Coordinates of C-alpha atoms in Angstrom, one line a residue:
M1 CA 181.5 133.2 103.6
A2 CA 179.5 133.4 106.6
S3 CA 178.7 137.4 106.6
V4 CA 179.8 140.4 105.4
K5 CA 181.0 141.7 108.9
S6 CA 183.8 138.7 108.7
L7 CA 185.0 139.5 105.3
K8 CA 185.8 143.0 106.0
K9 CA 187.7 141.6 109.1
D10 CA 189.5 139.1 107.2
V11 CA 190.4 142.0 104.7
H12 CA 191.7 144.2 107.3
Q13 CA 193.5 141.5 109.2
V14 CA 195.3 140.1 105.8
L15 CA 196.6 143.2 105.0
G16 CA 197.2 144.9 108.4
D17 CA 199.6 141.7 108.4
I18 CA 201.1 142.1 105.1
I19 CA 202.1 145.9 106.3
E20 CA 203.1 144.7 109.9
A21 CA 205.4 143.0 107.6
I22 CA 206.6 145.4 105.6
Y23 CA 207.5 147.7 108.7
I24 CA 209.2 144.8 110.5
H25 CA 211.2 144.8 107.0
E26 CA 212.1 148.4 107.0
L27 CA 213.2 148.0 110.9
T28 CA 215.7 145.3 110.0
I29 CA 217.6 147.6 106.9
G30 CA 217.3 150.6 109.0
G31 CA 214.4 152.6 107.4
A32 CA 212.2 152.9 104.7
T33 CA 213.3 152.7 101.1
P34 CA 210.8 153.9 97.9
E35 CA 209.9 150.3 97.7
T36 CA 208.4 149.6 100.9
T37 CA 206.9 153.0 100.4
E38 CA 205.5 152.1 97.2
L39 CA 204.4 148.3 98.4
I40 CA 202.7 150.2 101.4
E41 CA 200.8 152.5 98.9
D42 CA 200.0 149.7 96.9
T43 CA 198.5 147.6 100.2
L44 CA 196.7 150.5 101.0
N45 CA 195.0 150.9 97.3
K46 CA 194.0 147.2 97.6
F47 CA 192.6 147.7 100.6
D48 CA 190.2 150.6 99.5
E49 CA 189.4 148.4 96.0
L50 CA 188.3 145.3 98.4
I51 CA 186.4 147.2 100.5
L52 CA 184.6 149.3 97.6
D53 CA 183.6 145.4 95.8
I54 CA 182.2 144.3 99.6
N55 CA 180.3 147.4 99.4
T56 CA 178.8 146.9 95.9
K57 CA 175.3 147.4 96.1
N58 CA 172.6 145.7 93.4
V59 CA 174.7 142.5 93.5
E60 CA 172.6 139.8 91.8
N61 CA 173.8 136.7 94.0
K62 CA 175.6 138.1 97.0
K63 CA 177.1 134.6 98.2
A64 CA 178.8 134.4 94.7
H65 CA 179.9 138.3 95.0
Y66 CA 181.6 138.0 98.2
K67 CA 183.0 134.5 97.7
A68 CA 184.7 136.3 94.5
V69 CA 186.1 139.2 96.7
F70 CA 187.0 136.2 98.8
V71 CA 189.1 134.7 96.5
K72 CA 190.4 138.2 94.8
L73 CA 191.7 138.8 98.6
E74 CA 193.6 135.6 98.0
N75 CA 195.3 136.6 95.3
I76 CA 195.8 139.9 96.0
A77 CA 197.6 138.8 99.5
G78 CA 199.7 136.1 97.4
Q79 CA 201.4 138.5 95.2
L80 CA 202.0 141.4 97.8
V81 CA 203.7 138.2 99.5
E82 CA 205.9 137.6 96.6
R83 CA 206.7 141.5 96.6
I84 CA 207.5 141.6 99.9
N85 CA 210.1 138.2 100.1
A86 CA 211.5 140.0 96.9
L87 CA 213.1 142.8 98.7

């Protein structure tokens, strides 16, 4: 990880792209469904969770902590994309 700033940008960009994909799906089917609404809410909750993880103070090994947050981001993004594909 280059910096906390770039990690926050990655989180914002990845989860923003996922929300954009959900909106595109909604446009193609003609409107929001309960499933897409729930998926957007879950994505926003995961965003908040990741930002809280990044901003955690008193971390013993910052480099390892940020690496773990990045891996968590990759896992969350993969799960969300699978849910989008299942729509």
